[in-house]
Amino acid sequence: MFIRQISTLKNSSIANFIKVLLRGISQVILIENAISGFLILLAIMIYSYSLGLMALLSSFIGTVVGKLGGADTKDIDQGLFGYNSVLTGIALSLFLEGSFRWFIALSGAFITAIFTAIVMHITKKIRVPALTFPFIIVTWLILLSSYKLKALKLSPSLVPQDLVHWKLYISGHINWMEGVFSGIGQVFFLDHILSGVLLFLAVFWSSWKFGVLAIIGNALALMTAYILGAEHSLIIKGLYGYNAILTMLAVAIVFSSPQKKYSFLSGVIATILTVPITASISIWLIPYGLPALTMPFVLSSWVFIGSRNILPNL
């Protein structure tokens, strides 16, 4: 009987730990739900099995760092030490090449978990969420170091360009359906329609409100980018959509205003704002060959969430 109880306790602990890992993945889309995390992991693995494994290992690293570091159990169980590590691991494994790529990506996931603790400590004092800021900074720094460190090799997809010769190409037919599913897919750097469908399913599984707001956020980004004359190829690839989706969820529902009736409106404004922010950050980073990542989401969300400390109706 005693041995059976010990075995049940171990199985329960393992199951709970797996749930935490999956929440670490789902928190990338501001969701605390293990089943949603599983659906997201499945979406990543459909696109690339190795990328799915990287996401799981990165979530494991972030969670273990939180546990061994003595972080608040509630923060760990919610997956708050996993999601930034997940994004860093995925991004570095995609944007770097060479035999050290996986080691660097997993090391980046480890560094990000520690940096997450620092950022969480600072942002709590000013009453704004850390969001994906740790992932952005660590990823940018590691990618930039490749210009000085031979062991780090940038992917050919990240090519520095001279702004003097920069031209805006607006041509071609827009496949709106592809843009819809690519938008949410790009949150995890996925360009695959089936993966996008599963990601939307993961969001709706968590809450129908999350799902509806994700669709609205993506639609607003597509329309705004098109009206403002963004490059059609980038609209189709979802590069204007993913930050908008995250911003809508963050501002309108996850970190909503005390005056709930104003949350949706401020979410809409913040979502639209991500489009020009994405364009400006992208052009700023072109000479370095860096991707904008989720910085537009962070900046737009911080503006509205932070300002609510003084302007609660926003």
XYZ file of C-alpha atoms in Angstrom:
314
model
C 0.000 0.000 0.000
C 2.805 2.415 0.936
C 4.722 1.633 -2.282
C 1.540 2.199 -4.304
C 1.024 5.598 -2.639
C 4.638 6.595 -3.398
C 4.191 5.506 -7.028
C 0.955 7.515 -7.333
C 2.655 10.552 -5.811
C 5.533 10.301 -8.306
C 3.152 9.893 -11.245
C 1.165 12.889 -10.024
C 4.328 14.986 -9.709
C 5.450 14.052 -13.211
C 2.008 14.863 -14.633
C 1.983 18.245 -12.886
C 5.465 19.037 -14.158
C 4.434 18.192 -17.730
C 1.432 20.508 -17.331
C 3.767 23.299 -16.211
C 5.969 22.728 -19.284
C 2.934 22.941 -21.553
C 1.735 26.100 -19.786
C 5.182 27.550 -20.426
C 4.500 27.068 -24.132
C 0.919 28.387 -23.992
C 2.008 31.529 -22.114
C 3.652 32.711 -25.330
C 0.093 33.605 -26.372
C -0.755 34.830 -22.857
C -2.684 31.630 -22.091
C -2.390 29.507 -18.953
C -3.720 26.190 -20.208
C -1.871 22.877 -20.556
C -4.148 21.522 -23.313
C -3.698 24.729 -25.303
C 0.045 24.283 -24.770
C -0.170 20.743 -26.151
C -2.063 21.952 -29.235
C 0.558 24.661 -29.759
C 3.358 22.094 -29.418
C 1.561 19.905 -31.971
C 1.298 22.891 -34.337
C 5.033 23.498 -34.038
C 5.879 19.821 -34.587
C 3.715 19.680 -37.719
C 5.858 22.480 -39.100
C 9.125 21.011 -37.812
C 9.678 18.098 -35.434
C 13.058 19.460 -34.323
C 11.530 22.888 -33.660
C 8.871 21.271 -31.469
C 11.563 19.446 -29.517
C 13.435 22.729 -29.090
C 10.272 24.385 -27.728
C 9.750 21.597 -25.191
C 13.388 21.542 -24.068
C 13.452 25.332 -23.759
C 10.311 25.283 -21.620
C 11.961 22.600 -19.486
C 15.095 24.726 -19.034
C 13.147 27.845 -18.106
C 10.973 25.942 -15.627
C 13.917 24.193 -13.975
C 15.800 27.491 -13.620
C 12.752 28.929 -11.876
C 12.462 25.930 -9.544
C 16.160 25.663 -8.679
C 16.397 29.420 -8.329
C 13.650 29.431 -5.707
C 11.140 31.523 -7.648
C 7.548 31.928 -6.491
C 5.781 28.589 -6.997
C 2.727 30.333 -8.422
C 4.805 32.029 -11.133
C 6.466 28.725 -12.016
C 3.194 26.771 -12.147
C 1.643 29.412 -14.407
C 4.462 28.877 -16.909
C 5.885 32.373 -16.491
C 9.473 31.109 -16.485
C 8.992 29.027 -19.613
C 7.555 31.145 -22.411
C 10.462 33.569 -22.931
C 12.880 30.641 -22.978
C 10.651 28.852 -25.508
C 10.738 31.814 -27.892
C 14.492 32.278 -27.487
C 15.214 28.613 -28.144
C 13.029 28.574 -31.263
C 14.363 31.885 -32.619
C 18.051 31.041 -32.175
C 17.634 27.562 -33.653
C 16.064 29.178 -36.735
C 18.307 32.222 -37.141
C 21.653 30.554 -36.473
C 23.554 27.904 -38.413
C 26.456 25.564 -37.725
C 27.249 22.660 -35.417
C 26.876 24.771 -32.257
C 23.379 25.983 -33.160
C 21.433 23.782 -30.734
C 23.878 24.317 -27.896
C 23.701 28.096 -28.359
C 19.896 28.011 -28.604
C 19.514 26.016 -25.382
C 22.117 28.193 -23.659
C 20.119 31.208 -24.795
C 16.995 29.659 -23.265
C 18.889 29.295 -19.966
C 20.148 32.897 -20.016
C 16.668 34.144 -20.895
C 15.151 32.412 -17.850
C 17.585 34.246 -15.573
C 17.025 37.547 -17.383
C 13.264 36.988 -17.067
C 13.622 37.034 -13.279
C 15.441 40.390 -13.453
C 12.876 41.929 -15.777
C 9.959 40.606 -13.691
C 11.474 42.215 -10.593
C 11.815 45.589 -12.340
C 8.468 45.595 -14.127
C 6.538 44.673 -10.981
C 7.749 47.913 -9.402
C 6.373 50.004 -12.261
C 3.266 47.812 -12.529
C 3.641 46.539 -16.061
C 4.103 42.906 -17.191
C 7.462 41.626 -18.438
C 5.794 40.186 -21.566
C 8.382 38.931 -24.100
C 10.997 41.619 -23.438
C 13.593 39.144 -22.007
C 13.356 36.991 -25.131
C 13.816 39.979 -27.425
C 16.905 41.397 -25.725
C 18.717 38.077 -25.282
C 17.967 36.989 -28.857
C 19.088 40.298 -30.369
C 22.333 40.324 -28.349
C 23.235 36.750 -29.297
C 22.455 37.329 -32.979
C 24.508 40.549 -32.999
C 27.463 38.796 -31.356
C 27.719 36.585 -34.454
C 29.387 39.499 -36.264
C 32.323 39.255 -33.841
C 32.313 35.563 -32.845
C 33.192 32.953 -35.443
C 31.365 30.132 -33.645
C 28.046 31.889 -34.209
C 26.856 31.877 -37.816
C 23.807 33.847 -38.910
C 21.225 32.263 -41.169
C 21.206 33.618 -44.770
C 17.631 34.786 -44.102
C 19.066 37.573 -41.921
C 20.838 39.792 -44.413
C 21.917 43.348 -43.463
C 20.770 45.939 -45.997
C 21.836 49.470 -46.819
C 19.050 51.962 -46.167
C 20.382 54.256 -48.897
C 19.297 51.725 -51.515
C 16.151 50.585 -49.724
C 13.001 50.389 -51.863
C 9.416 49.618 -50.905
C 7.871 46.931 -53.111
C 4.069 46.940 -53.139
C 2.797 44.553 -55.757
C 1.095 41.236 -56.251
C -2.195 39.685 -55.189
C -2.897 39.292 -51.470
C -4.092 35.882 -50.326
C -6.109 37.039 -47.323
C -6.772 33.518 -46.035
C -3.059 32.768 -45.967
C -2.458 36.062 -44.193
C -4.994 35.159 -41.489
C -3.375 31.860 -40.526
C 0.196 33.049 -41.097
C -0.423 35.908 -38.675
C -0.898 33.683 -35.657
C 1.679 31.207 -36.945
C 4.400 33.850 -36.938
C 4.101 34.127 -33.152
C 6.159 30.908 -33.206
C 7.934 31.702 -36.518
C 5.676 29.239 -38.374
C 4.634 29.728 -41.987
C 2.178 26.849 -42.303
C -1.619 27.044 -42.696
C -2.396 23.829 -40.754
C -0.174 25.013 -37.906
C -2.080 28.313 -37.927
C -5.402 26.451 -37.707
C -4.164 24.481 -34.678
C -2.902 27.653 -33.025
C -6.315 29.295 -33.381
C -7.856 26.108 -31.981
C -5.483 26.337 -29.012
C -6.581 29.913 -28.348
C -10.292 29.074 -28.631
C -9.798 26.051 -26.351
C -8.579 28.394 -23.638
C -11.477 30.828 -24.049
C -13.861 31.815 -26.823
C -13.184 35.453 -25.909
C -9.468 34.919 -26.518
C -10.247 33.316 -29.866
C -12.555 36.092 -31.038
C -10.118 38.815 -29.943
C -7.252 37.009 -31.709
C -9.249 37.011 -34.957
C -10.198 40.686 -34.542
C -6.598 41.651 -33.765
C -5.315 39.852 -36.840
C -8.024 41.381 -39.070
C -7.247 44.882 -37.800
C -3.557 44.396 -38.568
C -4.246 43.081 -42.077
C -6.572 45.975 -42.933
C -4.341 48.635 -41.364
C -1.216 47.352 -43.093
C -3.025 47.222 -46.443
C -4.532 50.714 -46.074
C -1.168 52.192 -45.055
C 0.494 50.606 -48.084
C 2.611 47.877 -46.513
C 4.442 45.356 -48.674
C 1.982 42.697 -49.765
C 4.459 39.881 -49.285
C 4.890 40.784 -45.619
C 1.120 41.002 -45.109
C 0.662 37.521 -46.588
C 3.448 36.082 -44.418
C 1.700 37.414 -41.320
C 4.573 39.671 -40.295
C 2.148 42.474 -39.422
C -0.364 40.158 -37.752
C 1.352 38.295 -34.946
C 2.267 41.354 -32.859
C -1.276 42.667 -33.321
C -2.811 39.428 -32.024
C -0.636 39.419 -28.908
C -1.323 43.112 -28.279
C -5.080 42.709 -28.566
C -5.058 39.829 -26.082
C -2.771 41.661 -23.658
C -4.437 45.073 -23.643
C -8.092 44.102 -24.124
C -8.372 41.094 -21.815
C -5.310 39.731 -19.981
C -4.192 43.056 -18.487
C -7.498 44.836 -19.013
C -8.434 48.204 -17.575
C -10.306 48.475 -14.248
C -12.950 50.192 -16.390
C -13.762 47.077 -18.427
C -15.935 48.919 -20.933
C -12.884 50.809 -22.222
C -10.584 47.781 -22.490
C -11.743 46.681 -25.940
C -11.413 50.170 -27.405
C -7.912 50.625 -26.009
C -7.086 47.137 -27.298
C -8.194 48.130 -30.802
C -6.082 51.315 -30.741
C -3.048 49.484 -29.349
C -3.452 46.767 -31.997
C -3.588 49.266 -34.864
C -0.537 50.995 -33.398
C 1.533 47.810 -33.792
C 1.505 48.197 -37.588
C 3.492 51.479 -37.828
C 5.653 50.357 -34.888
C 6.458 47.118 -36.740
C 7.344 49.079 -39.874
C 9.596 51.516 -37.992
C 11.396 48.879 -35.913
C 11.921 46.690 -38.990
C 13.553 49.543 -40.923
C 15.645 50.476 -37.874
C 16.997 46.902 -37.692
C 17.600 46.423 -41.425
C 21.282 47.533 -41.300
C 21.904 44.832 -38.677
C 19.900 42.098 -40.362
C 17.802 41.547 -37.238
C 14.108 40.602 -37.084
C 11.661 42.828 -35.181
C 10.510 39.814 -33.141
C 7.756 40.798 -30.670
C 9.080 44.269 -29.791
C 6.078 46.036 -31.437
C 3.785 44.002 -29.180
C 5.819 44.878 -26.083
C 6.052 48.604 -26.840
C 2.396 49.065 -27.799
C 1.180 47.014 -24.833
C 3.446 48.806 -22.356
C 2.175 52.198 -23.556
C -1.431 51.327 -22.720
C -0.959 49.017 -19.731
C 1.590 51.325 -18.115
C -0.440 54.474 -18.691
C -3.373 52.921 -16.844
C -1.488 53.538 -13.607
C -2.336 57.222 -14.150
C -5.165 57.001 -16.722
C -7.296 54.034 -15.567
C -9.898 54.485 -18.316
C -7.426 53.588 -21.078
